[in-house]
XYZ file of N, CA and C in Angstrom:
837
model
N 18.907 -17.555 -48.913
C 19.389 -16.243 -48.815
C 19.867 -15.786 -47.692
N 21.159 -15.156 -47.875
C 21.777 -14.802 -46.693
C 22.276 -13.314 -46.686
N 21.852 -12.461 -45.806
C 22.241 -11.131 -45.591
C 23.512 -10.865 -44.837
N 24.569 -10.236 -45.542
C 25.859 -10.174 -45.063
C 26.260 -8.810 -45.005
N 25.263 -7.778 -45.019
C 25.429 -6.286 -44.936
C 25.998 -6.068 -46.602
N 26.115 -4.626 -46.744
C 26.434 -4.204 -47.872
C 27.597 -2.985 -47.761
N 28.218 -2.795 -48.868
C 29.216 -1.702 -48.885
C 28.868 -0.349 -48.343
N 27.522 0.061 -48.392
C 27.021 1.304 -48.104
C 26.285 1.205 -46.943
N 26.238 0.023 -46.084
C 25.403 0.003 -44.967
C 26.077 -0.843 -43.851
N 26.626 -0.236 -42.778
C 27.394 -1.022 -41.701
C 26.353 -1.887 -40.706
N 26.330 -3.089 -41.003
C 25.413 -3.841 -40.068
C 26.359 -4.746 -39.260
N 25.961 -4.578 -37.833
C 26.835 -5.236 -37.025
C 26.336 -6.972 -36.952
N 27.107 -7.702 -36.302
C 26.596 -9.281 -36.381
C 25.421 -9.542 -35.883
N 24.899 -8.938 -34.823
C 23.666 -9.251 -34.311
C 22.535 -8.980 -35.324
N 22.609 -7.757 -35.933
C 21.582 -7.414 -36.846
C 21.603 -8.177 -38.102
N 22.799 -8.768 -38.463
C 22.753 -9.699 -39.744
C 21.988 -11.072 -39.198
N 22.280 -11.550 -37.965
C 21.845 -12.667 -37.451
C 20.272 -12.448 -37.280
N 19.724 -11.322 -36.967
C 18.468 -11.146 -36.841
C 17.625 -11.335 -38.268
N 18.332 -10.470 -39.325
C 17.735 -10.666 -40.672
C 17.710 -11.931 -41.099
N 18.591 -12.727 -40.948
C 18.672 -13.932 -41.640
C 17.872 -15.049 -40.879
N 17.695 -14.761 -39.481
C 16.871 -15.526 -38.890
C 15.300 -15.346 -39.232
N 14.915 -14.212 -39.436
C 13.569 -13.815 -39.922
C 13.329 -14.345 -41.271
N 14.386 -14.351 -42.012
C 14.181 -14.891 -43.455
C 14.018 -16.398 -43.214
N 14.881 -17.095 -42.462
C 14.695 -18.461 -42.331
C 13.310 -19.128 -41.784
N 12.951 -18.229 -40.667
C 11.633 -18.640 -40.073
C 10.358 -18.124 -40.759
N 10.620 -17.253 -41.842
C 9.557 -17.039 -42.738
C 8.508 -15.980 -41.726
N 9.288 -15.105 -40.693
C 8.566 -14.404 -39.842
C 8.735 -12.822 -40.236
N 7.846 -11.910 -39.972
C 8.214 -10.511 -40.221
C 9.435 -10.187 -39.169
N 10.277 -9.307 -39.533
C 11.356 -8.809 -38.784
C 10.860 -7.354 -38.159
N 10.706 -7.377 -36.900
C 10.306 -6.149 -36.218
C 11.509 -5.382 -35.836
N 11.877 -4.296 -36.236
C 13.038 -3.520 -36.006
C 12.732 -2.297 -34.964
N 13.291 -2.123 -34.106
C 12.960 -0.877 -33.247
C 14.349 -0.281 -32.811
N 14.047 0.959 -32.563
C 15.397 1.772 -32.400
C 15.065 3.326 -32.443
N 15.988 4.162 -31.903
C 15.842 5.326 -31.809
C 15.592 5.950 -33.366
N 14.843 6.887 -33.691
C 14.683 7.653 -34.845
C 16.285 8.021 -35.541
N 16.445 7.606 -36.769
C 17.508 7.770 -37.382
C 18.860 6.858 -37.367
N 18.544 5.746 -36.836
C 19.218 4.642 -36.696
C 19.474 3.789 -37.861
N 18.684 4.002 -38.723
C 19.107 3.214 -40.192
C 17.849 2.093 -40.255
N 16.719 2.122 -39.514
C 15.856 1.151 -39.551
C 15.040 0.931 -41.053
N 14.795 2.133 -41.594
C 14.332 2.171 -42.947
C 15.248 1.622 -44.107
N 16.253 2.357 -43.832
C 17.446 1.829 -44.599
C 17.714 0.510 -44.767
N 17.653 -0.295 -43.540
C 17.872 -1.608 -43.586
C 17.028 -2.426 -44.640
N 15.796 -2.140 -44.620
C 15.013 -2.711 -45.879
C 15.594 -2.619 -47.149
N 15.930 -1.521 -47.583
C 16.539 -1.020 -48.686
C 17.642 -1.851 -49.150
N 18.562 -1.914 -48.047
C 19.846 -2.586 -47.994
C 19.795 -4.047 -48.185
N 18.637 -4.694 -47.513
C 18.549 -5.963 -47.661
C 17.976 -6.394 -48.946
N 17.186 -5.631 -49.583
C 16.795 -5.912 -51.088
C 17.937 -5.599 -51.949
N 18.694 -4.879 -51.679
C 19.971 -4.454 -52.669
C 20.830 -5.706 -52.492
N 21.211 -6.267 -51.292
C 22.271 -7.158 -51.062
C 21.771 -8.450 -51.834
N 20.297 -8.677 -51.556
C 19.737 -9.977 -52.070
C 19.353 -10.056 -53.542
N 19.438 -8.763 -54.295
C 19.049 -8.384 -55.627
C 17.611 -8.606 -55.958
N 16.747 -8.277 -54.968
C 15.341 -8.333 -55.120
C 14.630 -7.064 -55.180
N 13.514 -6.895 -55.449
C 12.524 -5.670 -55.343
C 12.249 -5.435 -54.089
N 11.815 -4.151 -53.832
C 11.365 -3.768 -52.380
C 10.063 -2.842 -52.477
N 9.252 -3.230 -51.740
C 7.755 -2.546 -51.690
C 7.819 -1.679 -50.545
N 7.295 -0.361 -50.467
C 7.337 0.274 -49.319
C 6.151 0.811 -48.813
N 5.658 0.708 -47.734
C 4.458 0.947 -47.372
C 4.767 1.928 -46.089
N 4.502 3.223 -46.307
C 4.869 4.252 -45.130
C 3.583 4.639 -44.434
N 3.651 4.222 -43.118
C 2.288 4.230 -42.451
C 2.154 5.745 -41.872
N 0.995 6.148 -41.867
C 0.889 7.424 -41.007
C -0.126 7.158 -40.019
N -0.656 8.324 -39.485
C -1.499 8.291 -38.266
C -3.039 8.071 -38.773
N -3.268 8.117 -39.956
C -4.567 8.117 -40.505
C -4.685 6.708 -41.437
N -3.475 6.007 -41.631
C -3.609 4.869 -42.364
C -4.364 3.617 -41.653
N -4.997 2.963 -42.372
C -5.865 1.947 -41.983
C -5.252 0.543 -42.736
N -5.394 -0.552 -41.758
C -4.798 -1.756 -42.308
C -5.200 -2.220 -43.809
N -6.647 -1.901 -44.112
C -7.294 -2.439 -45.239
C -6.658 -1.665 -46.550
N -6.072 -0.508 -45.963
C -5.369 0.289 -47.401
C -4.085 -0.494 -47.972
N -3.560 -1.421 -47.052
C -2.543 -2.255 -47.281
C -2.933 -3.471 -48.089
N -4.112 -3.744 -48.038
C -4.641 -4.910 -48.908
C -5.179 -4.570 -50.212
N -6.371 -3.654 -50.042
C -6.875 -2.869 -51.258
C -7.897 -2.054 -50.875
N -8.192 -0.916 -51.765
C -9.276 -0.076 -51.580
C -10.261 -0.180 -52.618
N -11.625 -0.190 -52.258
C -12.568 -0.228 -53.274
C -13.130 1.003 -53.362
N -13.213 1.710 -54.495
C -13.675 2.859 -54.934
C -15.197 2.929 -55.174
N -16.024 2.837 -54.377
C -17.651 2.900 -54.339
C -18.068 4.139 -55.124
N -17.533 5.190 -54.840
C -17.969 6.695 -55.080
C -17.706 6.660 -56.540
N -16.670 6.345 -56.967
C -16.238 6.239 -58.559
C -17.228 5.439 -59.368
N -17.562 4.358 -58.620
C -18.410 3.031 -59.416
C -19.701 3.748 -59.441
N -20.241 4.428 -58.387
C -21.609 5.084 -58.486
C -21.573 6.230 -59.487
N -20.776 6.970 -59.495
C -20.666 8.096 -60.438
C -20.699 7.641 -61.877
N -19.928 6.383 -62.161
C -19.876 5.821 -63.575
C -21.224 5.302 -63.895
N -21.783 4.747 -62.907
C -23.237 4.092 -63.314
C -24.379 5.026 -63.659
N -24.259 6.222 -63.160
C -24.927 7.421 -63.324
C -24.658 8.013 -64.838
N -23.398 7.798 -65.288
C -23.072 8.162 -66.543
C -23.171 7.272 -67.561
N -23.578 5.931 -67.151
C -23.584 4.888 -68.199
C -22.330 4.410 -68.609
N -21.173 4.478 -67.912
C -19.988 4.082 -68.177
C -19.930 2.531 -68.138
N -19.332 1.932 -69.296
C -19.427 0.322 -69.375
C -18.459 -0.267 -68.265
N -17.420 0.398 -67.920
C -16.742 -0.016 -66.784
C -17.284 -0.400 -65.749
N -18.491 0.189 -65.253
C -19.225 -0.091 -64.040
C -19.464 -1.765 -63.793
N -19.641 -2.455 -64.889
C -19.970 -3.673 -65.031
C -18.855 -4.943 -64.268
N -17.541 -4.237 -64.168
C -16.550 -5.024 -63.787
C -15.935 -4.372 -62.583
N -16.076 -4.903 -61.428
C -16.006 -4.399 -60.174
C -14.343 -4.238 -60.057
N -13.571 -4.941 -60.722
C -12.283 -4.773 -60.602
C -11.709 -3.632 -61.346
N -12.405 -2.957 -61.831
C -11.912 -1.652 -62.261
C -11.884 -0.683 -61.197
N -12.538 -0.725 -60.055
C -12.680 0.041 -58.927
C -11.916 -0.369 -57.571
N -11.163 -1.431 -57.894
C -10.389 -1.883 -56.785
C -8.794 -1.302 -57.033
N -8.201 -0.777 -56.099
C -6.731 -0.428 -56.199
C -5.980 -1.232 -55.312
N -4.930 -1.955 -55.719
C -4.142 -3.025 -54.946
C -3.345 -2.293 -53.964
N -3.214 -2.686 -52.768
C -2.470 -2.151 -51.703
C -0.976 -2.799 -51.667
N -0.123 -2.409 -50.991
C 1.357 -2.985 -50.894
C 1.550 -4.361 -50.586
N 0.458 -4.736 -49.504
C 0.516 -6.297 -49.268
C 0.139 -7.063 -50.667
N -1.120 -6.716 -51.153
C -1.633 -7.372 -52.478
C -0.475 -7.402 -53.391
N 0.158 -6.180 -53.646
C 1.402 -6.323 -54.721
C 2.540 -7.161 -54.387
N 2.849 -7.270 -53.081
C 3.808 -8.245 -52.455
C 3.449 -9.747 -52.705
N 2.221 -10.077 -52.434
C 1.665 -11.223 -52.461
C 1.633 -11.730 -53.793
N 1.501 -10.924 -54.866
C 1.193 -11.201 -56.271
C 2.382 -11.370 -57.202
N 3.502 -10.771 -56.373
C 4.873 -10.762 -56.994
C 5.267 -12.364 -57.395
N 5.957 -12.413 -58.705
C 6.392 -13.668 -59.212
C 7.640 -14.117 -58.356
N 8.289 -13.187 -57.899
C 9.606 -13.709 -57.157
C 9.498 -12.882 -55.743
N 10.467 -13.505 -55.082
C 10.418 -12.933 -53.617
C 10.987 -11.504 -53.661
N 10.217 -10.668 -52.663
C 10.463 -9.283 -52.649
C 10.638 -8.985 -51.160
N 11.183 -7.696 -50.796
C 11.207 -7.083 -49.536
C 9.991 -6.421 -49.364
N 9.112 -6.496 -48.330
C 8.052 -5.531 -47.933
C 8.278 -4.717 -46.803
N 8.482 -3.495 -46.819
C 8.766 -2.574 -45.802
C 7.353 -2.080 -45.079
N 6.921 -2.312 -43.995
C 6.031 -1.528 -43.185
C 6.608 -0.530 -42.355
N 6.661 0.553 -42.740
C 7.688 1.633 -42.108
C 6.866 2.470 -41.076
N 7.406 2.471 -39.889
C 6.809 3.198 -38.671
C 5.489 2.793 -38.352
N 5.261 1.345 -38.009
C 3.809 1.073 -37.794
C 3.208 1.660 -36.561
N 4.053 1.984 -35.614
C 3.536 2.787 -34.278
C 2.841 4.108 -34.557
N 3.051 4.568 -35.764
C 2.292 5.841 -36.198
C 0.910 5.573 -36.044
N 0.305 4.569 -36.662
C -1.054 4.143 -36.728
C -1.913 3.989 -35.491
N -3.173 3.697 -35.750
C -3.998 3.589 -34.637
C -3.516 2.121 -33.897
N -3.923 1.884 -32.577
C -3.387 0.788 -31.885
C -4.007 -0.538 -32.405
N -5.072 -0.442 -33.137
C -5.669 -1.592 -33.762
C -5.202 -1.960 -35.051
N -4.368 -0.983 -35.708
C -3.790 -1.641 -36.938
C -2.814 -2.829 -37.031
N -1.827 -2.948 -35.943
C -1.315 -4.373 -35.930
C -2.160 -5.548 -36.141
N -3.020 -5.429 -35.132
C -3.956 -6.364 -34.744
C -4.766 -6.786 -36.147
N -5.067 -5.659 -36.960
C -5.741 -5.988 -38.068
C -5.078 -6.697 -39.036
N -3.738 -6.695 -39.149
C -2.876 -7.641 -40.071
C -2.563 -8.720 -39.457
N -2.730 -9.228 -38.190
C -2.444 -10.455 -37.897
C -2.466 -11.675 -38.782
N -3.609 -11.850 -39.108
C -3.851 -13.098 -40.012
C -3.301 -12.840 -41.271
N -3.498 -11.841 -41.826
C -2.669 -11.733 -43.386
C -1.218 -11.830 -43.283
N -0.669 -11.381 -42.331
C 0.822 -11.499 -42.209
C 1.042 -12.894 -41.852
N 0.232 -13.692 -41.092
C 0.563 -14.924 -40.420
C 0.210 -15.972 -41.697
N -0.833 -16.001 -42.276
C -1.236 -16.852 -43.141
C -0.918 -16.272 -44.632
N -0.434 -15.348 -45.007
C -0.012 -14.823 -46.160
C -1.291 -14.787 -47.334
N -2.294 -14.515 -46.835
C -3.398 -14.460 -47.829
C -4.474 -13.510 -47.099
N -5.483 -13.146 -47.836
C -6.645 -12.397 -47.461
C -7.744 -12.400 -48.519
N -8.886 -12.169 -48.140
C -10.117 -12.378 -48.940
C -10.446 -11.008 -49.476
N -10.879 -10.949 -50.657
C -11.548 -9.584 -51.472
C -12.980 -9.799 -51.475
N -13.796 -9.133 -50.688
C -15.117 -9.362 -50.633
C -16.091 -8.752 -51.763
N -15.515 -8.052 -52.482
C -16.317 -7.350 -53.633
C -16.135 -8.386 -54.813
N -15.063 -9.270 -54.886
C -14.954 -10.089 -56.009
C -15.060 -11.599 -55.634
N -14.922 -11.744 -54.405
C -15.204 -13.240 -53.871
C -13.861 -14.073 -53.946
N -12.755 -13.434 -54.342
C -11.539 -14.126 -54.609
C -10.473 -14.115 -53.298
N -9.872 -15.074 -53.231
C -8.753 -15.155 -52.003
C -7.424 -14.907 -52.596
N -6.663 -13.754 -52.246
C -5.340 -13.559 -52.529
C -4.438 -14.321 -51.827
N -3.593 -15.199 -52.360
C -2.587 -15.869 -51.614
C -1.064 -15.492 -51.973
N -0.304 -15.357 -51.237
C 1.125 -15.058 -51.757
C 1.638 -16.251 -52.649
N 2.274 -15.633 -53.837
C 2.819 -16.426 -54.579
C 4.250 -17.162 -54.147
N 4.890 -16.374 -53.718
C 6.019 -16.440 -53.087
C 6.069 -15.653 -51.723
N 6.408 -16.247 -50.541
C 6.407 -15.378 -49.432
C 7.363 -14.348 -49.357
N 6.878 -13.003 -49.160
C 7.949 -11.879 -49.235
C 8.660 -11.967 -47.766
N 9.796 -11.255 -47.714
C 10.415 -10.768 -46.712
C 9.875 -9.534 -46.090
N 9.411 -9.565 -44.883
C 8.740 -8.563 -44.434
C 9.439 -7.799 -43.271
N 9.609 -6.510 -43.539
C 10.572 -5.807 -42.352
C 9.475 -4.625 -41.996
N 9.357 -4.560 -40.553
C 8.458 -3.622 -39.888
C 9.314 -3.003 -39.079
N 9.187 -1.593 -39.099
C 9.965 -0.625 -38.443
C 9.085 0.181 -37.287
N 9.551 0.531 -36.196
C 8.743 0.956 -35.167
C 9.773 2.115 -34.153
N 9.270 3.358 -34.198
C 10.056 4.237 -33.167
C 9.674 4.083 -31.623
N 8.722 3.265 -31.325
C 8.504 3.007 -29.986
C 7.405 3.966 -29.545
N 6.844 4.664 -30.523
C 5.781 5.716 -29.964
C 4.756 5.315 -29.147
N 4.319 3.953 -29.416
C 3.178 3.211 -28.625
C 3.541 1.755 -28.469
N 3.163 1.069 -27.640
C 3.309 -0.358 -27.615
C 2.497 -1.000 -28.602
N 2.989 -2.175 -28.975
C 2.426 -3.024 -30.143
C 1.736 -4.295 -29.324
N 0.629 -4.762 -29.876
C -0.004 -6.016 -28.902
C 0.835 -7.086 -28.987
N 0.785 -7.830 -27.951
C 1.605 -8.958 -27.755
C 1.248 -9.921 -28.793
N -0.106 -10.102 -29.340
C -0.271 -11.176 -30.365
C 0.378 -11.026 -31.507
N 0.563 -9.635 -31.730
C 1.229 -9.331 -33.010
C 2.963 -9.523 -32.718
N 3.443 -9.067 -31.557
C 4.784 -9.402 -31.352
C 5.150 -10.715 -31.344
N 4.295 -11.804 -30.927
C 4.565 -13.159 -30.855
C 4.680 -13.730 -32.323
N 4.162 -13.052 -33.345
C 4.387 -13.500 -34.786
C 5.554 -12.823 -35.423
N 6.349 -12.145 -34.699
C 7.675 -11.373 -35.296
C 8.829 -11.889 -34.846
N 9.923 -11.710 -35.621
C 11.242 -11.829 -34.897
C 11.652 -10.397 -34.781
N 12.086 -10.236 -33.418
C 12.418 -8.628 -33.001
C 14.030 -8.562 -32.978
N 14.265 -7.308 -33.249
C 15.613 -6.766 -33.156
C 15.636 -5.337 -32.691
N 16.483 -4.904 -31.901
C 16.503 -3.565 -31.358
C 17.767 -3.126 -31.973
N 17.919 -2.071 -32.500
C 19.108 -1.355 -33.286
C 19.792 -0.470 -32.252
N 20.591 -0.816 -31.247
C 21.188 0.134 -30.354
C 21.871 1.150 -30.970
N 22.104 2.387 -30.342
C 22.781 3.452 -30.742
C 24.343 2.984 -30.978
N 24.921 3.333 -32.178
C 26.285 2.805 -32.434
C 27.275 3.352 -31.421
N 28.160 2.695 -30.945
C 29.275 3.045 -30.220
C 30.375 4.031 -31.125
N 31.323 4.446 -30.511
C 32.298 5.406 -31.364
C 32.993 4.700 -32.454
N 33.518 3.581 -32.297
C 33.986 2.877 -33.423
C 33.182 2.377 -34.542
N 31.873 2.104 -34.333
C 30.798 1.785 -35.354
C 30.396 3.052 -35.864
N 30.171 4.233 -35.231
C 29.841 5.404 -36.002
C 31.100 5.904 -36.958
N 32.130 5.745 -36.304
C 33.338 5.999 -37.251
C 33.319 5.312 -38.671
N 32.921 4.052 -38.682
C 32.606 3.289 -39.794
C 31.695 3.711 -40.694
N 30.497 4.074 -40.055
C 29.181 4.688 -40.756
C 29.765 5.957 -41.452
N 30.663 6.729 -40.688
C 30.861 7.978 -41.364
C 31.833 7.779 -42.436
N 32.696 6.870 -42.381
C 33.723 6.859 -43.420
C 32.969 6.089 -44.673
N 32.000 5.311 -44.522
C 31.215 4.946 -45.648
C 30.499 6.167 -46.304
N 29.982 6.890 -45.653
C 29.516 8.238 -46.392
C 30.425 9.187 -46.995
N 31.664 9.417 -46.006
C 32.494 10.346 -46.349
C 34.074 9.805 -46.461
N 34.151 8.951 -47.437
C 35.656 8.448 -47.471
C 36.528 9.280 -47.676
N 37.895 9.111 -46.967
C 38.859 10.182 -46.962
C 38.717 11.289 -46.122
N 37.651 11.391 -45.218
C 37.608 12.257 -44.236
C 38.686 12.576 -43.300
N 39.175 13.680 -43.070
C 40.265 13.943 -41.899
C 40.143 13.236 -40.622
N 41.159 12.257 -40.300
C 40.995 11.776 -39.186
C 40.864 12.546 -37.980
N 41.596 13.713 -37.894
C 41.351 14.774 -36.731
C 40.115 15.323 -36.681
N 39.428 15.566 -37.880
C 38.282 16.119 -37.847
C 37.149 15.200 -37.388
N 37.209 14.049 -37.970
C 36.510 12.909 -37.580
C 36.431 12.659 -36.073
N 37.516 12.551 -35.639
C 37.883 12.358 -34.017
C 36.998 13.348 -33.144
N 37.679 14.688 -33.554
C 36.959 15.737 -32.828
C 35.580 15.709 -32.795
N 35.053 15.616 -34.220
C 33.658 15.743 -34.243
C 32.870 14.704 -33.341
N 33.407 13.623 -33.483
C 32.472 12.448 -32.764
C 32.810 12.526 -31.280
N 34.039 13.128 -30.778
C 34.097 13.402 -29.516
C 32.972 14.415 -29.026
N 32.833 15.278 -29.762
C 31.824 16.338 -29.292
C 30.457 15.984 -29.371
N 30.340 15.220 -30.540
C 29.026 14.703 -30.831
C 28.518 13.675 -29.667
N 29.258 12.811 -29.092
C 28.924 12.163 -27.925
C 28.861 12.832 -26.727
N 29.695 13.994 -26.458
C 29.375 14.748 -25.306
C 28.097 15.638 -25.219
N 27.456 15.808 -26.433
C 26.291 16.509 -26.693
C 25.211 15.546 -26.349
N 25.323 14.321 -26.765
C 24.370 13.204 -26.554
C 24.273 12.945 -24.953
N 25.287 12.956 -24.477
C 25.257 12.627 -23.087
C 25.118 13.769 -22.038
N 24.793 15.072 -22.602
C 24.535 16.312 -21.733
C 22.997 15.994 -20.984
N 23.263 15.976 -19.505
C 22.176 15.784 -18.758
C 21.078 16.855 -19.151
N 19.787 16.510 -19.133
C 18.588 17.583 -19.516
C 18.380 17.532 -21.001
N 19.139 16.976 -21.930
C 18.881 16.940 -22.929
C 17.562 16.474 -23.499
N 16.569 17.115 -24.239
C 15.289 16.658 -24.646
C 15.346 15.715 -25.687
N 15.988 16.156 -26.768
C 16.279 15.142 -27.917
C 17.803 14.922 -28.335
N 18.029 13.624 -28.033
C 19.409 13.391 -28.289
C 19.474 13.106 -30.008
N 20.693 13.769 -30.585
C 20.975 13.613 -31.914
C 21.163 12.221 -32.427
N 20.650 11.810 -33.530
C 20.693 10.448 -33.967
C 21.926 10.466 -34.949
N 21.966 9.285 -35.312
C 22.925 8.796 -36.370
C 22.850 9.641 -37.520
N 21.716 9.722 -38.244
C 21.412 10.705 -39.445
C 21.943 12.030 -39.349
N 21.570 12.627 -37.933
C 21.857 13.944 -37.685
C 23.484 14.156 -37.618
N 24.047 13.023 -36.956
C 25.457 13.122 -36.956
C 26.147 13.263 -38.335
N 25.535 12.544 -39.199
C 25.936 12.411 -40.566
C 25.866 13.769 -41.248
N 24.666 14.261 -41.028
C 24.431 15.835 -41.831
C 25.231 16.728 -41.160
N 25.550 16.589 -40.022
C 26.398 17.717 -39.078
C 28.049 17.668 -39.641
N 28.374 16.327 -39.845
C 29.761 16.198 -40.308
C 29.876 16.677 -41.859
N 28.808 16.364 -42.509
C 28.748 16.808 -43.825
C 28.854 18.240 -43.939
N 28.237 19.076 -43.178
C 28.468 20.385 -43.104
C 29.730 20.792 -42.500
N 30.278 20.262 -41.578
C 31.815 20.519 -41.270
C 32.669 20.411 -42.101
N 32.528 19.287 -43.009
C 33.414 19.011 -44.284
C 33.280 20.079 -45.313
N 31.925 20.294 -45.745
C 31.774 21.499 -46.531
C 32.203 22.858 -46.193
N 32.141 23.026 -44.891
C 32.572 24.430 -44.512
C 34.084 24.366 -44.163
N 34.667 23.408 -44.100
C 36.258 23.189 -44.077
C 36.545 23.642 -42.544
N 35.759 23.310 -41.755
C 36.015 23.622 -40.377
C 37.214 23.034 -39.808
N 38.094 23.931 -38.985
C 39.231 23.384 -38.537
C 38.987 22.393 -37.274
N 39.544 21.167 -37.425
C 39.434 20.400 -36.266
C 39.640 20.956 -34.858
N 40.434 21.820 -34.809
C 40.989 22.413 -33.527
C 39.753 23.225 -32.909
N 38.950 23.784 -33.785
C 37.986 24.458 -33.153
C 36.667 23.621 -32.668
N 36.901 22.401 -32.643
C 35.951 21.440 -32.252
C 36.458 20.639 -30.837
N 37.671 21.070 -30.478
C 38.101 20.502 -29.239
C 37.489 21.093 -28.073
N 37.620 20.305 -27.048
C 37.166 21.099 -25.809
C 35.707 20.333 -25.317
N 35.249 21.009 -24.229
C 33.958 20.319 -23.559
C 32.777 20.755 -24.421
N 31.804 20.152 -25.047
C 30.878 20.702 -25.911
C 30.012 21.523 -25.130
N 29.839 21.313 -23.754
C 28.823 22.210 -22.897
C 29.321 23.613 -22.462
N 30.670 23.894 -23.091
C 31.249 25.276 -22.818
C 30.799 26.250 -23.730
N 30.014 25.822 -24.933
C 29.643 26.796 -25.849
C 28.578 26.025 -26.897
N 27.703 26.778 -27.657
C 26.915 26.116 -28.516
C 27.781 25.355 -29.611
N 27.535 24.192 -29.978
C 28.190 23.558 -30.935
C 28.260 24.503 -32.491
N 29.319 24.225 -33.191
C 29.342 24.906 -34.553
C 28.065 24.137 -35.316
N 27.401 24.983 -35.974
C 26.447 24.616 -36.930
C 25.396 23.587 -36.163
N 25.126 24.131 -34.971
C 24.276 23.250 -34.122
C 23.023 23.136 -34.509
N 22.455 23.624 -35.618
C 20.963 23.400 -35.996
C 20.934 22.000 -36.633
N 21.929 21.485 -36.952
C 22.062 19.987 -37.536
C 21.758 19.069 -36.364
N 22.128 19.427 -35.189
C 22.002 18.478 -33.970
C 21.086 18.827 -33.053
N 20.639 20.110 -32.769
C 19.867 20.477 -31.722
C 18.588 20.758 -32.295
N 17.303 20.080 -32.048
C 16.171 20.482 -33.015
C 15.211 21.036 -32.163
N 15.246 21.430 -30.934
C 14.204 22.275 -30.510
C 15.028 23.435 -29.568
N 13.827 24.644 -29.305
C 14.473 25.610 -28.485
C 14.876 25.296 -27.035
N 14.354 24.157 -26.375
C 14.740 23.737 -25.115
C 16.198 23.481 -24.982
N 16.616 22.759 -26.220
C 17.945 22.090 -25.910
C 18.940 23.137 -26.496
N 18.728 24.108 -27.402
C 19.622 25.327 -27.528
C 19.625 26.174 -26.477
N 18.565 26.410 -25.593
C 18.548 27.196 -24.365
C 19.440 26.594 -23.263
N 19.386 25.313 -23.300
C 20.134 24.367 -22.409
C 21.822 24.670 -22.655
N 21.889 24.594 -23.817
C 23.594 24.835 -24.167
C 23.908 26.293 -23.921
N 22.999 27.099 -24.114
C 23.377 28.468 -23.908
C 23.349 28.837 -22.560
N 22.658 28.180 -21.546
C 22.713 28.355 -20.273
C 24.095 27.588 -19.704
N 24.421 26.543 -20.240
C 25.840 25.897 -19.841
C 26.901 26.602 -20.187
N 26.933 27.503 -21.309
C 27.894 28.173 -21.739
C 28.052 29.224 -21.007
N 26.970 30.054 -20.666
C 26.932 31.247 -19.752
C 27.481 30.855 -18.320
N 27.199 29.744 -17.804
C 27.689 29.230 -16.518
C 29.148 29.116 -16.668
N 29.638 28.366 -17.846
C 31.101 28.217 -17.868
C 31.922 29.513 -18.133
N 31.424 30.270 -18.471
C 31.988 31.712 -18.894
C 32.273 32.351 -17.640
N 31.142 32.202 -16.605
C 31.089 32.894 -15.234
C 32.265 32.279 -14.375
N 32.151 30.832 -14.313
C 33.163 30.238 -13.603
C 34.689 30.372 -13.916
N 34.997 30.984 -15.182
C 36.310 31.207 -15.586
C 36.932 32.488 -14.892
């Protein structure tokens, strides 16, 4: 299996090497990068390119590792026993399979996405060490051991909100998705908006990178936010000439797509005010 990118996803050479190395080593691929740089979409595109199923496990702050294996509903079983339900005699009726179990029991190779692992408790990655390493786990309620029929391609994403344990990192192949340069971002935009006017694209990206490089910016706009902004510029038929000049001289047009907190909006308002005073 070789990942060569897709028509809908611009993957650079280093990213393709990382995906294929993880597949070859049969190790989880840990992908880090700024939010909005296409980490989650990578898993979907790998599955699409290889023609295999994808299972997605979205991690939250309250997610426990056990939920990825299975959950045993003891409360429902107790209630059914009180009601005399015959289902109570089979414990399997009260076990809900998690995403890891589903991936392990799949008849064909699939992609398992563990999305935003850094949102969970610090012990979450440690609790999955053996399961991801050995590709098996024990079900205590039934006494069975679930072993992967075909080893899945595991892709794990992190926004770097917290450090991951060394023991977990040792078991992964790591890749950091760097923020794209102008040329790469042009290709990404053209994939999403084929036929976009070159002057609009050039002026928009010029202003976008000026905004990202503004000193004091609390949250730099991401790739996905750039795409949203350009989509609005196209929909509003904005004149490319209106986007020329220094982005710090005024609030960007449709700035709500790029600036996501009041501190950054106030920063650009102050810069615009100071620029007007100097004229």
